[in-house]
Short mmCIF file of C-alpha atoms in Angstrom, two decimals:
data_model
loop_
_atom_site.label_atom_id
_atom_site.label_comp_id
_atom_site.label_asym_id
_atom_site.label_seq_id
_atom_site.Cartn_x
_atom_site.Cartn_y
_atom_site.Cartn_z
CA MET A 3 17.85 -14.45 -30.94
CA ALA A 4 18.82 -12.39 -34.13
CA PHE A 5 20.20 -9.28 -33.65
CA ASN A 6 17.76 -6.69 -35.19
CA PRO A 7 18.63 -3.16 -34.23
CA LYS A 8 15.62 -0.60 -34.72
CA SER A 9 15.37 3.14 -34.93
CA THR A 10 13.66 4.89 -32.12
CA LEU A 11 11.95 7.11 -34.76
CA THR A 12 9.59 3.88 -35.57
CA ILE A 13 8.49 3.85 -31.94
CA LYS A 14 4.60 4.53 -31.91
CA ASN A 15 2.66 6.40 -29.27
CA ASN A 16 1.02 3.57 -27.34
CA GLY A 17 -0.75 6.15 -24.87
CA LEU A 18 0.59 8.19 -22.11
CA LYS A 19 0.72 6.71 -18.50
CA ILE A 20 -0.21 9.63 -16.12
CA ALA A 21 -0.05 9.97 -12.52
CA LEU A 22 -1.94 13.06 -10.75
CA TYR A 23 -1.85 13.58 -7.13
CA GLY A 24 -2.58 16.57 -4.90
CA GLU A 25 -4.55 16.98 -1.70
CA SER A 26 -8.13 16.43 -0.79
CA GLY A 27 -10.44 18.73 -2.05
CA VAL A 28 -7.93 20.40 -4.77
CA GLY A 29 -9.93 19.47 -7.71
CA LYS A 30 -8.38 16.33 -8.90
CA THR A 31 -11.71 14.50 -9.96
CA TRP A 32 -12.82 17.80 -11.78
CA GLN A 33 -9.70 17.38 -13.99
CA ILE A 34 -11.36 14.33 -15.54
CA SER A 35 -13.68 16.75 -17.35
CA THR A 36 -10.88 18.07 -19.34
CA LEU A 37 -9.92 14.73 -20.66
CA ASP A 38 -10.68 13.08 -24.29
CA SER A 39 -13.50 10.60 -23.94
CA PRO A 40 -12.80 9.20 -20.55
CA PHE A 41 -14.16 6.19 -18.71
CA ILE A 42 -13.77 6.14 -14.79
CA ILE A 43 -13.05 3.56 -12.64
CA SER A 44 -13.97 4.97 -9.40
CA SER A 45 -13.37 3.58 -5.79
CA GLU A 46 -14.66 7.11 -3.96
CA LYS A 47 -17.67 8.90 -3.81
CA GLY A 48 -16.35 12.22 -5.30
CA LEU A 49 -17.91 12.14 -8.71
CA LEU A 50 -20.64 14.41 -7.62
CA THR A 51 -18.30 17.50 -8.79
CA LEU A 52 -18.89 16.16 -12.74
CA SER A 53 -22.32 15.55 -12.13
CA SER A 54 -22.88 19.27 -11.09
CA LEU A 55 -21.11 20.32 -13.98
CA GLY A 56 -23.77 18.30 -16.21
CA MET A 57 -20.73 16.04 -17.58
CA ASP A 58 -21.96 12.80 -18.85
CA ILE A 59 -19.09 10.62 -18.24
CA PRO A 60 -19.63 6.58 -18.05
CA TYR A 61 -18.05 5.22 -14.71
CA VAL A 62 -18.06 2.08 -12.61
CA GLU A 63 -17.61 1.72 -8.93
CA ILE A 64 -15.65 -0.74 -7.45
CA SER A 65 -15.04 -1.92 -3.93
CA SER A 66 -12.49 -5.01 -4.45
CA LEU A 67 -9.80 -6.37 -6.61
CA LYS A 68 -11.85 -8.71 -8.50
CA ASP A 69 -14.17 -5.44 -9.31
CA LEU A 70 -11.07 -3.62 -10.67
CA GLN A 71 -10.00 -6.69 -12.81
CA GLU A 72 -13.36 -7.14 -14.26
CA ALA A 73 -13.53 -3.50 -15.43
CA ARG A 74 -10.30 -3.95 -17.08
CA GLU A 75 -11.55 -6.86 -19.00
CA TYR A 76 -14.34 -4.93 -19.84
CA LEU A 77 -12.52 -2.21 -21.06
CA ASN A 78 -10.05 -4.03 -22.83
CA SER A 79 -12.82 -6.26 -24.75
CA ASP A 80 -13.58 -6.02 -28.39
CA GLU A 81 -17.25 -4.77 -27.58
CA TYR A 82 -15.91 -1.85 -25.67
CA TYR A 83 -12.30 -1.10 -26.61
CA ASP A 84 -13.09 1.84 -29.22
CA ALA A 85 -15.77 3.47 -27.03
CA TYR A 86 -13.17 5.40 -24.74
CA ASN A 87 -9.94 6.85 -25.34
CA THR A 88 -8.92 7.80 -21.84
CA LEU A 89 -9.07 5.40 -18.88
CA VAL A 90 -8.95 6.79 -15.33
CA ILE A 91 -8.59 5.03 -12.15
CA ASP A 92 -9.73 7.44 -9.18
CA SER A 93 -8.13 6.75 -7.07
CA VAL A 94 -5.36 4.24 -6.89
CA THR A 95 -4.77 5.35 -3.09
CA GLU A 96 -8.23 3.94 -2.23
CA ILE A 97 -7.83 0.67 -4.46
CA ALA A 98 -4.37 0.18 -3.13
CA ASP A 99 -6.04 0.63 0.62
CA ILE A 100 -8.98 -1.89 -0.51
CA ILE A 101 -6.56 -4.56 -1.28
CA LEU A 102 -3.98 -4.12 1.64
CA GLN A 103 -7.12 -4.45 4.14
CA LYS A 104 -8.05 -7.69 2.40
CA GLU A 105 -4.39 -8.96 2.73
CA LYS A 106 -4.43 -7.94 6.31
CA GLU A 107 -7.33 -10.06 6.80
CA ASN A 108 -5.84 -13.17 5.30
CA THR A 109 -2.45 -12.96 7.26
CA LYS A 110 -1.32 -12.30 10.58
CA ASP A 111 2.15 -10.95 9.43
CA GLY A 112 1.83 -7.42 8.79
CA ARG A 113 5.00 -7.04 6.75
CA GLN A 114 3.50 -9.90 4.69
CA ALA A 115 0.20 -8.27 4.15
CA TYR A 116 2.26 -4.81 2.77
CA GLY A 117 4.61 -6.78 0.46
CA SER A 118 1.84 -8.77 -0.95
CA ALA A 119 -0.73 -5.80 -1.49
CA GLN A 120 2.69 -3.73 -3.04
CA ASP A 121 2.98 -6.51 -5.49
CA GLN A 122 -0.56 -6.85 -6.38
CA VAL A 123 -0.95 -3.06 -6.79
CA ILE A 124 2.12 -2.87 -9.27
CA ARG A 125 0.65 -5.96 -11.28
CA GLU A 126 -2.86 -4.24 -11.72
CA LEU A 127 -0.97 -0.92 -12.73
CA ARG A 128 1.02 -2.83 -15.30
CA GLU A 129 -1.87 -4.80 -16.42
CA PHE A 130 -3.97 -1.31 -17.34
CA PHE A 131 -0.60 -0.06 -19.21
CA ASN A 132 -0.57 -3.06 -21.42
CA ILE A 133 -4.21 -1.81 -22.74
CA GLU A 134 -2.87 -0.67 -26.04
CA GLU A 135 -3.45 3.06 -27.54
CA LYS A 136 -4.97 4.23 -24.53
CA ASP A 137 -4.35 7.06 -22.16
CA ILE A 138 -4.17 6.11 -18.86
CA VAL A 139 -4.58 8.19 -15.90
CA MET A 140 -3.98 7.47 -12.39
CA ILE A 141 -5.17 9.61 -9.65
CA PHE A 142 -3.44 9.46 -6.18
CA LYS A 143 -3.63 11.33 -2.81
CA SER A 144 -0.71 13.25 -1.91
CA GLY A 145 1.35 12.22 1.20
CA ARG A 146 3.87 14.03 3.07
CA VAL A 147 7.21 12.19 3.64
CA GLU A 148 10.57 13.29 5.63
CA ASP A 149 13.75 12.30 4.76
CA GLN A 150 15.61 10.70 7.96
CA ASP A 151 19.09 12.05 6.92
CA THR A 152 18.18 15.49 6.07
CA LEU A 153 14.87 16.04 7.71
CA ARG A 154 13.56 17.57 4.49
CA THR A 155 9.73 17.30 3.78
CA SER A 156 8.56 16.36 0.55
CA TYR A 157 5.42 15.70 -1.39
CA ILE A 158 4.60 12.17 -3.32
CA PRO A 159 1.66 10.22 -4.64
CA ILE A 160 0.95 7.58 -1.98
CA ALA A 161 -0.07 4.04 -2.16
CA VAL A 162 0.11 1.17 0.53
CA SER A 163 3.31 2.52 2.22
CA ASP A 164 6.02 5.06 1.94
CA LYS A 165 8.53 2.51 0.51
CA PHE A 166 6.17 1.63 -2.13
CA SER A 167 5.12 5.32 -2.86
CA SER A 168 8.76 6.25 -3.65
CA ARG A 169 8.52 3.74 -6.72
CA ILE A 170 5.48 5.36 -7.86
CA PRO A 171 7.26 7.85 -10.45
CA TYR A 172 9.26 5.27 -11.97
CA LEU A 173 6.28 3.48 -13.35
CA PHE A 174 4.74 6.47 -15.31
CA ASP A 175 5.50 8.88 -18.04
CA GLU A 176 4.32 11.66 -16.61
CA VAL A 177 4.03 12.46 -12.52
CA LEU A 178 2.09 15.69 -12.14
CA ALA A 179 1.19 17.45 -8.99
CA LEU A 180 -2.28 19.50 -8.83
CA ARG A 181 -1.57 22.40 -6.50
CA VAL A 182 -3.14 25.88 -5.60
CA ARG A 183 -1.36 29.41 -5.17
CA LYS A 184 -3.32 32.00 -3.00
CA ASP A 185 -2.10 35.83 -4.03
CA SER A 186 -2.14 38.70 -1.75
CA GLU A 187 -5.52 39.33 -2.35
CA GLY A 188 -6.74 35.92 -1.51
CA GLN A 189 -7.56 34.74 -4.74
CA ILE A 190 -6.65 31.08 -5.54
CA THR A 191 -5.15 29.84 -8.71
CA ARG A 192 -4.94 26.04 -9.51
CA TYR A 193 -1.97 24.92 -11.63
CA ILE A 194 -0.21 21.67 -12.27
CA GLN A 195 3.39 21.26 -11.51
CA ALA A 196 5.63 19.24 -14.19
CA PHE A 197 8.85 19.48 -12.71
CA ASN A 198 10.70 18.13 -9.74
CA ASP A 199 11.57 20.99 -7.64
CA GLY A 200 12.66 19.19 -4.44
CA ASN A 201 9.64 19.71 -2.63
CA TYR A 202 7.15 17.84 -4.88
CA SER A 203 7.90 14.67 -6.98
CA CYS A 204 7.15 15.53 -10.40
CA LYS A 205 8.35 14.42 -13.72
CA ASP A 206 7.96 15.11 -17.47
CA ARG A 207 9.16 12.45 -19.62
CA SER A 208 8.10 14.12 -22.81
CA GLY A 209 10.20 17.15 -22.31
CA GLN A 210 7.14 19.46 -23.49
CA LEU A 211 5.99 20.80 -20.38
CA TYR A 212 6.79 24.06 -18.42
CA PRO A 213 7.58 23.53 -15.12
CA GLU A 214 3.95 24.74 -14.28
CA GLU A 215 1.29 24.34 -16.43
CA GLU A 216 -2.65 25.78 -16.47
CA ALA A 217 -4.69 23.39 -14.65
CA SER A 218 -5.92 21.28 -17.77
CA LEU A 219 -4.90 17.79 -17.67
CA GLY A 220 -6.62 17.33 -21.18
CA GLU A 221 -4.77 20.40 -22.82
CA ILE A 222 -1.41 19.11 -21.19
CA ILE A 223 -2.05 15.56 -22.77
CA ARG A 224 -2.59 17.34 -26.18
CA VAL A 225 0.24 19.32 -25.84
CA ILE A 226 2.38 16.07 -25.40
CA LYS A 227 0.87 14.04 -28.12
CA GLY A 228 0.83 17.23 -30.49
CA ALA A 229 4.53 17.91 -30.07
CA LYS A 230 7.19 17.64 -32.62
CA GLY A 231 10.10 16.72 -30.36
CA GLU A 232 11.14 20.08 -29.41
CA GLY A 233 11.26 20.51 -25.71
CA LYS A 234 10.56 23.82 -23.55
CA GLU A 235 13.14 25.76 -21.87
#
């Protein structure tokens, strides 16, 4: 292979790969309403929130790995590729459970089932990441893990198993936690955490986000894609 050095300035934005996670009921699905021309691949029954807002967002429900693969082929086809700018999977946690359950049915070896499910989930995530020039948002449930050495508890996006969940942040450009804060008067404020504080596993590869951002995933994406390379302090 010929040695052909390139400049990082020539790297094009091939779409952001974002993991969003949070507790049940915190408003993860509502965040889809802030996105640019989204299409939802749903494995849950939680889209009533968007319907109640009068949001006309196309979606497909899936109940198997085959459904997921067919949805990806549909969205990446010449006929539909230009129709949507943001592809959303809600949620990866549920899809991983579907895959894991199928593997458990196919083998009596529990460890083999978990290993096979993990491999399939990673493969499917990467196949979606290969869809060019689309922002990919994958929603996860939040899980609590405890370090066996320090006994310190932290929160991470979960799928398949704790071991696999610890690998999830390395697959994404942005890992964001949707959280809530209650003030002294009982008022609740939602916000998106972008920095790892030791309690919540987060990261901002763009360097353009504050540790806490307003709870609008769409606005966060617009900030990152409109950035000129000057990170926030």
